[in-house]
XYZ file of C-alpha atoms in Angstrom:
463
model
C -14.808 -70.377 53.210
C -16.770 -67.274 54.519
C -19.595 -66.765 53.955
C -20.389 -63.877 52.036
C -24.700 -63.441 52.308
C -27.448 -65.853 52.027
C -27.318 -68.429 49.597
C -24.637 -67.459 49.005
C -19.895 -67.982 50.141
C -16.635 -67.154 49.188
C -14.683 -69.961 48.336
C -10.095 -70.863 48.656
C -8.190 -68.524 49.892
C -9.009 -64.846 50.745
C -6.755 -63.874 47.942
C -5.070 -65.511 45.237
C -1.986 -67.625 45.720
C 0.861 -66.036 44.041
C 2.584 -68.578 41.729
C 5.792 -70.229 42.052
C 6.494 -68.420 45.239
C 9.894 -67.451 45.950
C 11.479 -68.249 42.358
C 10.985 -64.965 41.122
C 14.111 -63.739 44.238
C 15.940 -66.952 43.789
C 15.805 -66.092 39.763
C 17.291 -62.434 40.073
C 19.936 -62.915 43.145
C 21.461 -65.214 40.249
C 20.790 -63.276 37.360
C 22.794 -60.462 39.190
C 25.563 -62.922 39.707
C 25.395 -64.169 36.257
C 25.363 -60.225 35.537
C 28.529 -58.757 37.362
C 30.480 -62.087 34.980
C 29.142 -61.078 32.501
C 31.630 -58.498 30.730
C 30.730 -55.007 29.293
C 31.131 -54.880 25.512
C 34.240 -52.945 23.629
C 34.545 -51.617 20.222
C 36.652 -52.936 17.339
C 35.400 -49.555 15.705
C 38.006 -46.182 16.365
C 34.661 -44.083 16.032
C 34.843 -39.857 16.219
C 38.124 -38.396 17.537
C 38.059 -37.768 21.540
C 38.496 -34.374 20.785
C 34.740 -34.392 18.757
C 33.492 -36.683 22.240
C 35.136 -33.881 25.001
C 33.140 -31.127 22.457
C 29.957 -33.153 22.657
C 30.357 -33.715 26.636
C 31.048 -29.880 27.239
C 27.608 -28.822 25.330
C 25.702 -31.224 26.646
C 25.978 -29.576 30.348
C 25.540 -26.581 29.228
C 22.425 -28.355 28.311
C 21.549 -30.062 31.557
C 19.337 -27.661 33.470
C 17.081 -27.230 30.233
C 17.303 -31.012 29.709
C 15.901 -32.036 32.794
C 13.519 -29.344 32.850
C 11.229 -30.219 30.298
C 12.035 -34.173 30.918
C 9.934 -33.208 34.822
C 7.898 -31.449 33.071
C 6.652 -34.047 30.307
C 6.832 -36.354 33.684
C 4.386 -34.070 35.119
C 2.165 -33.626 32.483
C 1.476 -37.667 30.949
C -0.908 -37.243 28.276
C -2.178 -40.275 26.049
C -1.192 -41.483 22.746
C -1.731 -39.296 19.430
C -3.064 -36.756 22.463
C 0.893 -35.838 23.580
C -0.338 -31.711 22.843
C 1.481 -30.583 25.724
C 4.740 -32.771 25.137
C 5.028 -31.884 20.844
C 4.476 -28.010 22.275
C 7.149 -27.903 24.637
C 9.569 -30.539 22.752
C 9.514 -27.084 20.049
C 9.137 -24.512 22.217
C 13.575 -26.106 24.425
C 14.525 -26.833 20.180
C 13.432 -23.064 19.249
C 15.509 -22.084 22.453
C 18.452 -23.106 20.900
C 17.875 -21.330 17.934
C 15.997 -24.522 15.748
C 13.299 -24.453 14.402
C 10.627 -27.695 14.863
C 8.099 -29.026 12.483
C 4.498 -30.179 14.757
C 2.391 -32.011 12.716
C 4.792 -33.483 10.644
C 4.882 -36.632 8.404
C 0.966 -36.171 8.534
C 0.359 -36.864 11.876
C -0.401 -33.790 14.347
C 1.239 -34.955 17.216
C 4.879 -35.743 15.255
C 8.062 -33.539 15.433
C 11.004 -33.065 13.233
C 13.287 -30.614 13.854
C 16.810 -31.270 11.112
C 19.786 -29.792 10.816
C 23.537 -29.865 8.513
C 23.340 -30.978 5.022
C 23.395 -34.139 3.273
C 24.859 -37.782 3.799
C 25.259 -39.437 5.596
C 21.977 -38.968 7.366
C 20.863 -39.959 11.118
C 17.286 -39.199 13.141
C 16.729 -39.788 16.875
C 13.675 -41.130 17.944
C 12.270 -39.217 20.458
C 9.180 -40.758 22.113
C 6.808 -38.591 24.800
C 3.012 -40.550 24.907
C 2.232 -41.733 28.979
C 0.032 -44.366 30.363
C -3.393 -43.863 31.488
C -3.463 -43.822 35.303
C 0.029 -44.628 36.049
C 1.686 -41.756 34.005
C 5.425 -42.220 32.464
C 5.384 -45.051 34.185
C 7.821 -45.850 30.218
C 10.305 -43.339 31.445
C 9.088 -41.977 28.032
C 9.757 -38.089 29.715
C 13.197 -39.910 29.092
C 14.003 -40.601 26.206
C 12.344 -37.588 24.703
C 14.949 -35.177 26.984
C 17.646 -37.577 25.990
C 17.026 -37.640 22.777
C 16.829 -33.661 22.498
C 20.158 -33.773 23.892
C 22.010 -34.988 21.992
C 20.137 -33.719 17.824
C 21.081 -29.506 19.924
C 24.469 -31.258 20.585
C 25.351 -32.944 16.611
C 23.513 -29.618 15.640
C 26.088 -27.711 15.922
C 28.930 -29.941 15.462
C 27.107 -31.082 11.440
C 27.111 -27.439 10.758
C 30.445 -27.114 11.939
C 33.353 -26.253 9.159
C 35.505 -28.907 9.197
C 33.589 -31.168 10.807
C 32.778 -34.630 9.059
C 29.145 -32.839 7.491
C 26.034 -35.196 7.266
C 22.693 -34.536 8.334
C 20.775 -35.369 11.471
C 17.126 -35.193 12.360
C 15.052 -35.615 15.404
C 11.730 -37.138 14.609
C 9.322 -37.586 17.797
C 7.438 -40.064 17.262
C 4.238 -40.462 19.176
C 1.336 -43.095 20.494
C 4.545 -46.050 20.979
C 2.403 -47.329 23.548
C 0.034 -49.288 21.208
C -0.533 -46.735 18.474
C 2.246 -47.362 15.926
C 3.264 -44.339 15.562
C 6.479 -45.155 14.389
C 4.745 -46.945 11.012
C 2.594 -43.191 10.571
C 5.719 -42.035 9.882
C 7.965 -44.555 7.941
C 4.232 -45.258 5.708
C 5.356 -40.766 5.268
C 8.400 -41.884 3.891
C 10.222 -40.724 7.216
C 13.104 -43.272 7.540
C 13.397 -43.960 3.845
C 16.768 -41.710 3.235
C 17.616 -42.900 7.132
C 21.184 -44.201 7.193
C 20.441 -44.936 11.211
C 17.723 -44.337 13.791
C 18.942 -45.048 17.394
C 16.587 -43.856 20.591
C 17.892 -45.031 24.274
C 14.478 -46.155 26.470
C 14.844 -46.284 30.138
C 15.188 -50.224 32.516
C 16.121 -51.758 34.953
C 19.415 -53.184 33.029
C 21.818 -51.079 31.052
C 22.087 -53.195 27.353
C 23.831 -51.907 24.737
C 20.504 -52.845 22.480
C 17.192 -55.180 22.840
C 15.292 -57.636 21.824
C 11.041 -57.202 21.094
C 8.041 -59.404 20.337
C 6.655 -58.659 17.291
C 3.311 -57.707 18.493
C 0.093 -57.707 16.568
C -3.618 -57.915 18.252
C -7.402 -59.339 16.729
C -10.546 -58.545 17.716
C -13.500 -60.874 16.526
C -16.908 -60.882 16.356
C -19.363 -63.941 16.209
C -22.655 -63.863 15.465
C -25.332 -66.028 15.941
C -28.664 -65.886 16.969
C -30.745 -65.205 20.208
C -33.708 -67.267 21.867
C -35.138 -68.124 25.627
C -32.963 -69.597 27.293
C -35.346 -71.691 28.640
C -38.350 -71.838 26.306
C -36.240 -72.485 23.504
C -32.392 -73.160 23.719
C -32.801 -75.448 20.320
C -34.104 -72.146 18.528
C -30.540 -70.700 19.418
C -27.216 -70.833 18.022
C -24.932 -68.936 20.929
C -21.881 -67.039 19.426
C -20.982 -67.499 22.991
C -20.487 -70.818 22.863
C -18.174 -69.659 19.989
C -15.490 -67.107 22.326
C -15.060 -69.813 23.555
C -14.472 -72.207 22.377
C -12.060 -70.249 20.371
C -10.738 -68.899 23.479
C -10.110 -73.109 24.644
C -8.271 -73.474 21.228
C -5.580 -70.842 21.805
C -5.864 -72.174 25.126
C -4.774 -75.537 23.920
C -2.513 -73.882 21.206
C 0.040 -73.106 23.653
C 1.383 -76.105 24.916
C 2.366 -76.231 20.924
C 4.534 -72.715 20.243
C 7.850 -71.519 20.709
C 8.571 -70.685 24.803
C 9.400 -67.772 23.471
C 5.519 -66.636 21.935
C 2.947 -65.221 23.216
C -0.417 -65.374 22.848
C -3.515 -63.858 25.274
C -7.100 -62.569 25.166
C -9.679 -61.808 27.115
C -13.433 -62.302 25.765
C -15.064 -58.017 25.032
C -19.016 -59.030 24.733
C -19.869 -62.305 26.090
C -23.836 -61.746 25.975
C -26.410 -59.060 27.788
C -28.190 -61.689 30.591
C -28.538 -64.785 31.209
C -32.390 -66.320 30.164
C -30.894 -65.512 26.178
C -28.576 -67.706 24.243
C -26.306 -64.786 22.986
C -26.909 -63.567 19.530
C -23.212 -61.963 19.501
C -20.535 -62.165 21.747
C -16.592 -60.979 21.428
C -12.877 -61.343 22.222
C -9.749 -59.295 21.549
C -6.570 -62.079 20.906
C -2.479 -60.462 21.509
C -0.197 -62.449 19.508
C 3.456 -61.836 20.091
C 6.869 -63.286 18.344
C 10.178 -62.801 18.780
C 10.681 -63.708 14.581
C 8.642 -62.241 11.507
C 8.800 -65.587 9.864
C 7.355 -67.454 12.739
C 5.247 -64.579 13.818
C 4.063 -64.359 10.176
C 2.550 -68.020 11.493
C 1.299 -67.601 14.288
C -1.088 -65.424 12.832
C -1.933 -68.507 10.475
C -2.827 -70.825 13.359
C -4.868 -68.199 15.693
C -6.555 -67.566 12.272
C -7.984 -70.741 11.210
C -8.679 -71.822 15.057
C -10.625 -68.176 14.852
C -12.325 -69.509 12.045
C -12.708 -73.138 12.994
C -14.943 -71.836 15.564
C -17.808 -70.595 13.166
C -17.953 -73.581 12.311
C -18.235 -75.723 14.889
C -20.943 -73.216 16.672
C -22.587 -72.941 13.035
C -22.187 -68.997 13.761
C -20.472 -66.865 11.999
C -16.844 -65.047 12.133
C -16.248 -61.109 12.054
C -12.221 -61.236 12.261
C -10.299 -58.098 11.873
C -6.293 -57.856 12.685
C -4.588 -54.442 13.452
C -6.930 -52.023 14.133
C -3.605 -50.104 15.680
C -0.605 -50.235 13.209
C 1.290 -54.572 14.048
C 5.188 -53.970 16.196
C 7.889 -55.770 14.676
C 10.637 -57.276 15.981
C 13.741 -55.105 17.032
C 16.757 -56.143 14.867
C 20.190 -55.648 16.352
C 22.757 -54.037 15.395
C 26.591 -55.620 17.375
C 28.416 -52.952 15.083
C 26.361 -49.413 16.471
C 25.225 -51.459 20.014
C 29.315 -51.800 20.939
C 30.258 -47.919 19.986
C 27.051 -47.000 22.603
C 28.815 -49.284 24.644
C 32.318 -47.490 24.601
C 30.469 -43.737 24.682
C 29.260 -44.755 27.829
C 31.765 -46.645 29.648
C 32.871 -44.251 32.110
C 29.475 -43.693 33.030
C 28.176 -46.998 32.722
C 28.971 -50.257 32.626
C 27.099 -51.267 29.155
C 26.289 -55.400 28.826
C 25.980 -56.770 25.365
C 22.027 -57.304 24.018
C 22.148 -61.426 25.692
C 22.115 -59.925 28.839
C 19.034 -59.053 29.683
C 16.782 -61.932 29.607
C 14.059 -62.413 27.292
C 11.163 -63.520 29.298
C 11.700 -59.297 30.592
C 11.341 -58.082 26.432
C 7.484 -56.639 25.292
C 6.887 -55.090 22.037
C 7.906 -51.447 20.453
C 6.761 -50.014 17.467
C 11.015 -48.997 17.252
C 11.190 -52.499 15.775
C 9.510 -51.273 12.837
C 12.762 -48.623 11.924
C 15.039 -51.454 13.195
C 13.728 -53.596 9.859
C 13.764 -50.384 7.442
C 16.954 -49.361 8.186
C 20.062 -50.184 10.439
C 19.244 -49.617 13.943
C 19.582 -49.333 17.684
C 17.263 -49.311 20.910
C 19.434 -49.199 23.897
C 18.140 -49.787 27.635
C 18.784 -47.293 29.741
C 18.937 -48.244 33.652
C 17.042 -45.369 36.090
C 15.594 -48.418 37.870
C 17.083 -51.659 40.040
C 15.591 -55.247 39.267
C 13.433 -55.735 40.975
C 11.388 -52.960 39.561
C 9.387 -53.201 36.058
C 8.476 -50.909 33.547
C 4.373 -50.749 33.652
C 4.596 -49.671 37.337
C 4.006 -47.089 39.496
C 6.939 -47.811 41.705
C 9.227 -47.257 37.890
C 7.353 -43.827 36.889
C 8.511 -42.842 40.580
C 12.176 -43.132 39.299
C 11.473 -41.408 35.877
C 10.756 -38.599 37.782
C 14.293 -38.648 40.174
C 17.571 -38.565 40.457
C 18.198 -41.710 38.625
C 15.925 -40.361 35.636
C 18.089 -37.361 35.736
C 21.169 -39.125 35.782
C 20.159 -41.203 32.504
C 19.068 -38.555 30.804
C 22.336 -36.712 30.815
C 23.980 -40.253 30.004
C 22.323 -41.401 27.538
C 21.847 -37.914 25.488
C 26.336 -38.301 25.768
C 25.539 -42.501 24.207
C 23.004 -41.103 21.840
C 24.713 -38.260 20.874
C 28.651 -40.400 21.177
C 27.185 -42.976 19.302
C 26.101 -40.704 16.114
C 29.346 -38.585 16.234
C 31.423 -42.092 15.282
C 28.663 -43.010 12.902
C 29.690 -40.000 10.834
C 33.190 -40.076 11.311
C 33.723 -43.548 10.390
C 33.372 -44.927 7.183
C 34.189 -48.266 7.937
C 31.862 -48.082 11.685
C 29.390 -47.485 8.468
C 30.367 -50.045 5.891
C 29.962 -52.897 8.740
C 26.883 -51.212 10.153
C 25.253 -51.800 6.858
C 26.695 -55.601 6.041
C 25.012 -56.391 8.963
C 22.229 -55.343 8.001
C 21.869 -56.304 5.037
C 23.150 -60.017 6.274
C 19.177 -60.199 8.815
C 17.503 -59.577 5.723
C 17.909 -56.046 5.009
C 15.584 -53.176 4.629
C 11.847 -54.823 4.991
C 8.811 -53.042 4.810
C 5.534 -53.721 7.516
C 3.225 -55.571 4.600
C 6.862 -58.152 3.080
C 7.206 -58.660 7.018
C 3.734 -59.940 7.860
C 3.902 -61.835 5.585
C 7.388 -64.038 6.564
C 9.722 -61.901 5.472
C 10.854 -60.500 2.304
C 14.479 -58.487 1.443
C 13.885 -55.307 -0.676
C 16.576 -53.249 -1.703
C 13.567 -49.866 -1.658
C 10.415 -49.262 -0.287
C 7.958 -51.720 -1.601
C 10.548 -53.413 -4.469
C 11.866 -55.941 -3.673
C 14.789 -57.279 -3.945
C-alpha cells in the first residue's frame, strides 16, 4: 500500500496484473507451428488464361509508383469516418490521371465514390475503404485497401473494354466510414450492389488468408430516468437511475456465462449521475453485442433487450432503449470457390491459407459482412505485420506506411484483379460461386438478417 496524501491511499500493485502471464506468447508460438503445417489453398477452377493474368501483372507494374504514392498520401493525411474529403478527392484524381472519371458523393453519401468500366454482365464491384482511426491514423491500413482496389480497377478497366476480352462491368465502390459508421449499408440501401454478381476487397492484417470471418455487430444505448432526491435527507423519495444501470450491467455480466465462446457483449457506463449527495435522476450506458451468425446475433439482441427492460422494472425507473444509432454490421459469409482463386493468384508471391487458419478470437467486425450476405463476396487478409502485431495499434499504423504496406498494395491489387479476371472468364467458377452463396442462405437484406435471416430472391422480397 502506498500513501498518496493525507487520508488517502493507493492500494495494490504499482500496475495492474497482466492476465495469463506468458500465455499469449505460448499461443503465438503454437499457432505459428500450426500455420506452417497448414497447406496453402488450391483451386479446381481454370480461371482466366495465363496470358490475361500476365497482362494484368504488367499493367499493375506500370502503376506501382502511382499506387504507392496514393497510399502514402492517405497514410499521411488520415481522416475519420464520413470526413474523408481528402481521400476521396485523391482517389478521384488518381483515376482521372489514368483516364477514368469518378463520381464523388455517389449513392447519396458525400464521401463515397463510384467509377465504372465496361458494360453488361457479369458485374463485379471492387470495394475501397479509406477512413482512419482517432489518434492512431491508419492503424487498420485502409490506405492499403484503397490503393490496392484502385490498382485492380485500373488494370481491369483495360481488360473489360478491350475487343476480344471477356466483357462485363467493373465498378470501383469507394466506401466511407467502415470504422463504426456503416458506410456500405448506406450504399446497399441506395441500390449500389443491386446488380452486382461478385464483390471483393482485401484488408491488411498479420496473416495471409484467402477470406475472413467476422462478428456481426450491434450497439445499444440505454438511458434510465428516475426521480432526484437528497441522498441524505430524503433518499426514500428518490428513484435511483444509477441503480438501474448497475442492475443492467450486472445482468449482462451474468449473461456472459451463458453465451457462445465466440459471442461478445461489452459496455460502459456513460452517465452515472452528477454528485454523490443527489439520487441520480438519469443514468446511461452503451453496450456492444457481437456474434458470428445472424441467428445468434438476433438471439443476443432479444436477451440483452430483456435484461435492459428488467432492470427498469426492478428499480422503478423508465428505460429509453435505442438500438443501432449507426447501421448494424452483419457477419461475413465466406465463398470458398472465389477465395481459392485469390490464393492461387498470389501463390508465387505469398502462401495464402484458408479462412480456418485465422483464429476465431482474432476476428472483429466489418460492414463488408452486410455486402457478403447480399452478393457473393470475399474479404481476404493480406499480411503487413508480424503475428504479434494487431490492427488498431500504433505499431500496425507504422507498418501500413512502410515497405510491408507497399508490398501489400502491389500484391493485393494483383490478387483482386486476377480473381476478377477469373470470374469474368470462367463460367463454371461463376456458377459454383453463386451456388455456394445460395446454399449458405442466399441474399439477405439487413432487416431480415437482424431477425434471424430469411432468404430473399430480390431486394426486400422473401424467397
